[in-house]
Coordinates of N, CA, C and O in Angstrom, one line a residue:
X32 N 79.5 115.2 98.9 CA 80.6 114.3 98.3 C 79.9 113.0 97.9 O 78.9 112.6 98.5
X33 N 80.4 112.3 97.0 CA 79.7 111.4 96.3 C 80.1 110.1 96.9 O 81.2 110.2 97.5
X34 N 79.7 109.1 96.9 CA 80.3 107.8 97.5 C 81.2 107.4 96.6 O 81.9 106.5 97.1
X35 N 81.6 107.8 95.5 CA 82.6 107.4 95.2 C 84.1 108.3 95.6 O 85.2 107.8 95.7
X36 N 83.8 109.2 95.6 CA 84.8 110.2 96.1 C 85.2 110.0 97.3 O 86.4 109.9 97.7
X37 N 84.2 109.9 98.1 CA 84.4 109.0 99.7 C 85.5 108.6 99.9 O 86.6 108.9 100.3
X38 N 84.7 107.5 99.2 CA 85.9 105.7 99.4 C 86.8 106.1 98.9 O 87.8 105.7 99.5
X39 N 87.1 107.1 97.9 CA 89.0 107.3 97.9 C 89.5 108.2 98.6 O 90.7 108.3 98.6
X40 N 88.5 109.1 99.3 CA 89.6 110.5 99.9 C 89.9 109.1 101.1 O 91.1 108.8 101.3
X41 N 88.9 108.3 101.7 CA 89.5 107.1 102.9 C 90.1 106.6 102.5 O 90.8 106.5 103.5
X42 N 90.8 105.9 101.5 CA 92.0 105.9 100.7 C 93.1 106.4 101.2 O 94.0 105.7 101.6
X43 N 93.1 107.4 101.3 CA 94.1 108.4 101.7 C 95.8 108.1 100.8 O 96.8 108.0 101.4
X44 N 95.6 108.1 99.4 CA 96.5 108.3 98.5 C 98.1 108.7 98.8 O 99.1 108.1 98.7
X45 N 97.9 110.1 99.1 CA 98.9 110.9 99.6 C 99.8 109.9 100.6 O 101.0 110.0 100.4
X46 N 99.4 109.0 101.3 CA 100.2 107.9 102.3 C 100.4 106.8 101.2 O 100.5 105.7 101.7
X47 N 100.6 106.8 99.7 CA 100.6 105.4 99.2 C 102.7 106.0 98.8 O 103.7 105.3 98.9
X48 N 102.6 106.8 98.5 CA 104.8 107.2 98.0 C 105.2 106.8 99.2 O 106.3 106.2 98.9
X49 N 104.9 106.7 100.5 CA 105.3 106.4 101.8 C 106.0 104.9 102.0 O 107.1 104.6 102.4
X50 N 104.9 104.1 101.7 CA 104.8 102.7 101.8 C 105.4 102.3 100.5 O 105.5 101.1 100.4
X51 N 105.8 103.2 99.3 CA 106.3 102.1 98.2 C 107.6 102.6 98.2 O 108.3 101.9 97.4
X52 N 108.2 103.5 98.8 CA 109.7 103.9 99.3 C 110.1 103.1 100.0 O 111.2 103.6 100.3
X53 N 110.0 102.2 100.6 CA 110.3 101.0 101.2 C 110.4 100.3 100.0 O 111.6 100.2 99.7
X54 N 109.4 99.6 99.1 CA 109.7 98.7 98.2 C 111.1 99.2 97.4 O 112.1 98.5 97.2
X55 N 111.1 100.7 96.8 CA 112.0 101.1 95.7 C 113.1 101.0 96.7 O 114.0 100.7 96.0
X56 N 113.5 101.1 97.7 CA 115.4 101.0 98.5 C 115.2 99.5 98.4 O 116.1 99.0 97.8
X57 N 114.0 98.6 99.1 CA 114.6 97.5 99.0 C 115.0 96.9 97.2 O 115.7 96.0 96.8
X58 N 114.4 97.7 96.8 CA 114.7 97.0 95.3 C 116.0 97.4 94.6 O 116.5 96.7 93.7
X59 N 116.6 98.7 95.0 CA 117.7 99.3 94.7 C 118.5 98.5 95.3 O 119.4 98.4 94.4
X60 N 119.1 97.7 96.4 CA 119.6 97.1 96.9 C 119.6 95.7 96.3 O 120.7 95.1 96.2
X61 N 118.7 95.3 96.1 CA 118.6 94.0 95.5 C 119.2 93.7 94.5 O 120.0 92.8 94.3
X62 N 118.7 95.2 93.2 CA 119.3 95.4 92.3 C 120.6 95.4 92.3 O 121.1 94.6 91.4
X63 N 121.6 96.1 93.1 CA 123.2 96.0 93.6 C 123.8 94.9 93.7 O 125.0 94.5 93.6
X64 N 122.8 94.4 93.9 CA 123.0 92.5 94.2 C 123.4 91.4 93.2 O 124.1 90.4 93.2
X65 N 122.5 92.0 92.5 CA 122.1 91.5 91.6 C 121.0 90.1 91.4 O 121.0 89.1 90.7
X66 N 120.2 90.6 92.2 CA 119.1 89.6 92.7 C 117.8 90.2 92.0 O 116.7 89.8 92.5
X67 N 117.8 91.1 91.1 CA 116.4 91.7 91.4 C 115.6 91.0 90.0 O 116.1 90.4 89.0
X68 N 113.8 91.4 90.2 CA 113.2 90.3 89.5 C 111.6 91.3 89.4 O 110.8 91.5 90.3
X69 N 111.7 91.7 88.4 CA 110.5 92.5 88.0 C 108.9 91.9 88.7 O 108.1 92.7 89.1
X70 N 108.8 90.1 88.7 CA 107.5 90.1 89.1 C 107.6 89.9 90.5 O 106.6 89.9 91.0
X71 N 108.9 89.9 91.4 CA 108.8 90.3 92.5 C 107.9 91.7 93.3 O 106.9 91.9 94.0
X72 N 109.3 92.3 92.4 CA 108.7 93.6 92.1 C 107.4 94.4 92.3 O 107.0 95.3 93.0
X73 N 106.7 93.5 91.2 CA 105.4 94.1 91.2 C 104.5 93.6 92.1 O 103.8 94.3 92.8
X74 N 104.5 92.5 92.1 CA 103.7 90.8 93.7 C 103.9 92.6 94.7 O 102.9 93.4 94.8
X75 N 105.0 93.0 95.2 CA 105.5 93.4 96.3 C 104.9 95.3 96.8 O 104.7 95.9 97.8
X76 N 104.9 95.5 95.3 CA 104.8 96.6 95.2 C 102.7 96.6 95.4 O 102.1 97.3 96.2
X77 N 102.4 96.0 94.8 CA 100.9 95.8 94.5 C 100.9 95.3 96.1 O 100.4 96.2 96.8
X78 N 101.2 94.3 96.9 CA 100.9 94.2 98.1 C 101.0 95.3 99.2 O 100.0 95.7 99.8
X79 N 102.2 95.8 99.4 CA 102.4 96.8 99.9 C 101.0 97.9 99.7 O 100.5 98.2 100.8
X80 N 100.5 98.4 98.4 CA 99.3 99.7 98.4 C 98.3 98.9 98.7 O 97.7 99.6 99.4
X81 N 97.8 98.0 98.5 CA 96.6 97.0 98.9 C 96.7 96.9 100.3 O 95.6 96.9 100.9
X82 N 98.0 96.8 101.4 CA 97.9 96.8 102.4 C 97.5 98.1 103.5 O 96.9 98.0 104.6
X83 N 98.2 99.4 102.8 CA 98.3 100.3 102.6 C 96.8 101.0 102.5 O 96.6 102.0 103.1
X84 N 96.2 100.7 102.0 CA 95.1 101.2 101.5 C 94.0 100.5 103.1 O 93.3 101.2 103.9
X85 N 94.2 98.9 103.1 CA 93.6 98.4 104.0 C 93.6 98.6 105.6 O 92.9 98.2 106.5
X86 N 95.0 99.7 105.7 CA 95.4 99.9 107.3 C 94.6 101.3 107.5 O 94.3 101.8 108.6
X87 N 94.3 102.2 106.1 CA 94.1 103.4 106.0 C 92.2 103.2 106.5 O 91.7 104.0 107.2
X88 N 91.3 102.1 105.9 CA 90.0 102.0 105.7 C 90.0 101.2 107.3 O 89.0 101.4 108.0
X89 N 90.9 100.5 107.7 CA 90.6 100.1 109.2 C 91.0 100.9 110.1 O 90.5 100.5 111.2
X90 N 91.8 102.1 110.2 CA 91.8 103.5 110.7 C 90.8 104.3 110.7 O 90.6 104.7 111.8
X91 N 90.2 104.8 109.9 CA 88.7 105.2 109.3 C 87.5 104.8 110.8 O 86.9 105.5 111.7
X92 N 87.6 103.0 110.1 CA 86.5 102.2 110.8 C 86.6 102.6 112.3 O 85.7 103.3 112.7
X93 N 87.3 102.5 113.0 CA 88.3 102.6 114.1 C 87.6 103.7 114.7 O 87.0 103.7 115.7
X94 N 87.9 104.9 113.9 CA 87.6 106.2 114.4 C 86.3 106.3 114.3 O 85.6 107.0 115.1
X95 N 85.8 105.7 113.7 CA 84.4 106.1 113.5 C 83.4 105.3 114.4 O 82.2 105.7 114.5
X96 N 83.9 104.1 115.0 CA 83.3 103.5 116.0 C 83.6 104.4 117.5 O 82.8 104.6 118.4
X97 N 84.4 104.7 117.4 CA 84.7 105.1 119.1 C 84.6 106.4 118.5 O 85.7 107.0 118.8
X98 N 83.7 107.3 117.7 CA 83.3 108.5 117.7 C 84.4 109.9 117.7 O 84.1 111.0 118.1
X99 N 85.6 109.2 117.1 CA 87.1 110.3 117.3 C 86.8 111.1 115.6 O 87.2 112.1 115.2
X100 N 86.0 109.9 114.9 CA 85.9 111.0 113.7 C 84.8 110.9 113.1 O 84.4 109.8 113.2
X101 N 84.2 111.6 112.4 CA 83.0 112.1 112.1 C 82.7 111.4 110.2 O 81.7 111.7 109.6

């Protein structure tokens, strides 16, 4: 596997619909509201997989110090 392929299977993608179904109810609700605001939106949505992505590569690290994964 190539190091680029790596760094994204650690990624772990498949967990990114997870974390932005949170943003899309809270946005549908807001929307109801009539509060809602596209660059919220996006700020929110973009933080959310950046964070997302960052809990997945410190999970990784984690296992791989205390030797739980390979």
């Amino acid at each position: 596997m190539s190091n680029t392929k790596a760094w994204i299977a650690a990624f772990r993608l498949r967990t990114l619909p997870l974390a932005l179904s949170c943003v899309g109810l809270g946005s549908f609700l807001v929307a109801e509201a009539g509060y809602f605001n596209w660059s919220i939106f996006i700020a929110t949505a973009v933080t959310i997989t950046l964070l997302q992505i960052l809990s997945n590569l410190a999970n990784d690290y984690g296992d791989a110090i205390h030797g739980a994964d390979s």
